[in-house]
PDB file of C-alpha atoms in Angstrom:
ATOM      1  CA  MET E   1    -152.724  94.885  32.075  1.00  0.00           C
ATOM      2  CA  SER E   2    -150.163  92.847  30.467  1.00  0.00           C
ATOM      3  CA  TYR E   3    -146.792  91.927  29.522  1.00  0.00           C
ATOM      4  CA  CYS E   4    -144.407  90.045  26.964  1.00  0.00           C
ATOM      5  CA  TYR E   5    -141.097  89.103  27.258  1.00  0.00           C
ATOM      6  CA  ILE E   6    -138.841  90.370  24.534  1.00  0.00           C
ATOM      7  CA  ASP E   7    -136.045  87.264  24.131  1.00  0.00           C
ATOM      8  CA  ASP E   8    -133.488  88.706  21.230  1.00  0.00           C
ATOM      9  CA  ILE E   9    -132.698  91.922  22.693  1.00  0.00           C
ATOM     10  CA  ALA E  10    -131.058  90.937  26.180  1.00  0.00           C
ATOM     11  CA  ILE E  11    -128.614  88.659  26.315  1.00  0.00           C
ATOM     12  CA  ALA E  12    -127.665  88.572  30.170  1.00  0.00           C
ATOM     13  CA  ASP E  13    -130.756  90.701  31.538  1.00  0.00           C
ATOM     14  CA  VAL E  14    -134.416  90.133  30.490  1.00  0.00           C
ATOM     15  CA  ALA E  15    -136.210  92.232  28.538  1.00  0.00           C
ATOM     16  CA  PHE E  16    -140.060  92.741  28.999  1.00  0.00           C
ATOM     17  CA  GLU E  17    -142.517  95.112  27.364  1.00  0.00           C
ATOM     18  CA  ALA E  18    -145.241  96.106  29.623  1.00  0.00           C
ATOM     19  CA  ARG E  19    -149.032  97.597  28.848  1.00  0.00           C
ATOM     20  CA  GLY E  20    -151.384  99.060  30.660  1.00  0.00           C
ATOM     21  CA  ALA E  21    -154.365 101.656  29.669  1.00  0.00           C
ATOM     22  CA  SER E  22    -152.971 103.864  32.356  1.00  0.00           C
ATOM     23  CA  MET E  23    -149.390 104.347  33.673  1.00  0.00           C
ATOM     24  CA  GLU E  24    -150.473 102.823  36.946  1.00  0.00           C
ATOM     25  CA  GLU E  25    -151.408  99.640  34.970  1.00  0.00           C
ATOM     26  CA  MET E  26    -148.353  99.883  32.928  1.00  0.00           C
ATOM     27  CA  PHE E  27    -146.338  99.616  36.067  1.00  0.00           C
ATOM     28  CA  THR E  28    -147.924  97.049  37.345  1.00  0.00           C
ATOM     29  CA  SER E  29    -147.713  95.162  34.489  1.00  0.00           C
ATOM     30  CA  ALA E  30    -143.712  95.752  34.901  1.00  0.00           C
ATOM     31  CA  ALA E  31    -143.888  94.751  38.729  1.00  0.00           C
ATOM     32  CA  ASP E  32    -145.326  91.564  37.429  1.00  0.00           C
ATOM     33  CA  ALA E  33    -143.431  90.879  35.002  1.00  0.00           C
ATOM     34  CA  LEU E  34    -140.330  91.502  37.001  1.00  0.00           C
ATOM     35  CA  THR E  35    -142.149  89.300  39.989  1.00  0.00           C
ATOM     36  CA  ASN E  36    -142.429  86.497  37.638  1.00  0.00           C
ATOM     37  CA  VAL E  37    -138.399  86.136  36.620  1.00  0.00           C
ATOM     38  CA  MET E  38    -137.628  86.763  40.290  1.00  0.00           C
ATOM     39  CA  VAL E  39    -139.638  84.138  41.748  1.00  0.00           C
ATOM     40  CA  ASP E  40    -139.832  80.349  41.052  1.00  0.00           C
ATOM     41  CA  ASP E  41    -143.248  79.809  42.338  1.00  0.00           C
ATOM     42  CA  LEU E  42    -145.777  82.619  42.789  1.00  0.00           C
ATOM     43  CA  ALA E  43    -148.036  80.681  44.176  1.00  0.00           C
ATOM     44  CA  MET E  44    -145.516  80.797  47.456  1.00  0.00           C
ATOM     45  CA  ILE E  45    -146.011  84.535  47.758  1.00  0.00           C
ATOM     46  CA  ARG E  46    -148.704  86.001  49.821  1.00  0.00           C
ATOM     47  CA  GLY E  47    -149.303  89.631  50.471  1.00  0.00           C
ATOM     48  CA  ALA E  48    -148.183  89.747  54.078  1.00  0.00           C
ATOM     49  CA  GLU E  49    -147.195  93.750  54.139  1.00  0.00           C
ATOM     50  CA  ASN E  50    -148.229  96.565  52.391  1.00  0.00           C
ATOM     51  CA  VAL E  51    -145.440  98.977  51.310  1.00  0.00           C
ATOM     52  CA  GLU E  52    -145.613 102.059  50.037  1.00  0.00           C
ATOM     53  CA  ILE E  53    -143.240 102.948  47.321  1.00  0.00           C
ATOM     54  CA  ALA E  54    -142.228 106.416  46.494  1.00  0.00           C
ATOM     55  CA  VAL E  55    -140.161 107.549  43.291  1.00  0.00           C
ATOM     56  CA  GLU E  56    -139.554 110.617  41.428  1.00  0.00           C
ATOM     57  CA  HIS E  57    -138.703 111.559  37.814  1.00  0.00           C
ATOM     58  CA  GLU E  58    -139.533 113.830  35.096  1.00  0.00           C
ATOM     59  CA  GLU E  59    -138.844 111.015  32.503  1.00  0.00           C
ATOM     60  CA  ILE E  60    -141.503 108.192  32.664  1.00  0.00           C
ATOM     61  CA  ASP E  61    -138.624 105.277  31.598  1.00  0.00           C
ATOM     62  CA  LEU E  62    -136.122 106.423  34.090  1.00  0.00           C
ATOM     63  CA  LEU E  63    -139.287 106.451  36.849  1.00  0.00           C
ATOM     64  CA  LEU E  64    -140.098 103.185  36.027  1.00  0.00           C
ATOM     65  CA  PHE E  65    -136.195 102.161  36.162  1.00  0.00           C
ATOM     66  CA  ASN E  66    -136.605 103.595  39.886  1.00  0.00           C
ATOM     67  CA  PHE E  67    -139.785 101.779  40.597  1.00  0.00           C
ATOM     68  CA  LEU E  68    -138.586  98.395  39.249  1.00  0.00           C
ATOM     69  CA  ASN E  69    -135.242  99.059  41.753  1.00  0.00           C
ATOM     70  CA  GLU E  70    -137.262  99.608  44.621  1.00  0.00           C
ATOM     71  CA  LEU E  71    -138.782  96.362  44.065  1.00  0.00           C
ATOM     72  CA  ILE E  72    -136.063  94.950  43.955  1.00  0.00           C
TER      73      ILE E  72
END
């Protein structure tokens, strides 16, 4: 799992490329990239609660978009 930020695509927003050996790993990488942008000190985050997220879409890019929107 990994991600990298892409500086020359987005001006006001953040762009990143998420990778993974499976769709689940790629979604986890995307969630990590999003969290790293939103939270100044990742050490302050603790797993106090498990939340199930259910999203649907036929297109993988829009499925990822819906997933990341749920995280926000």
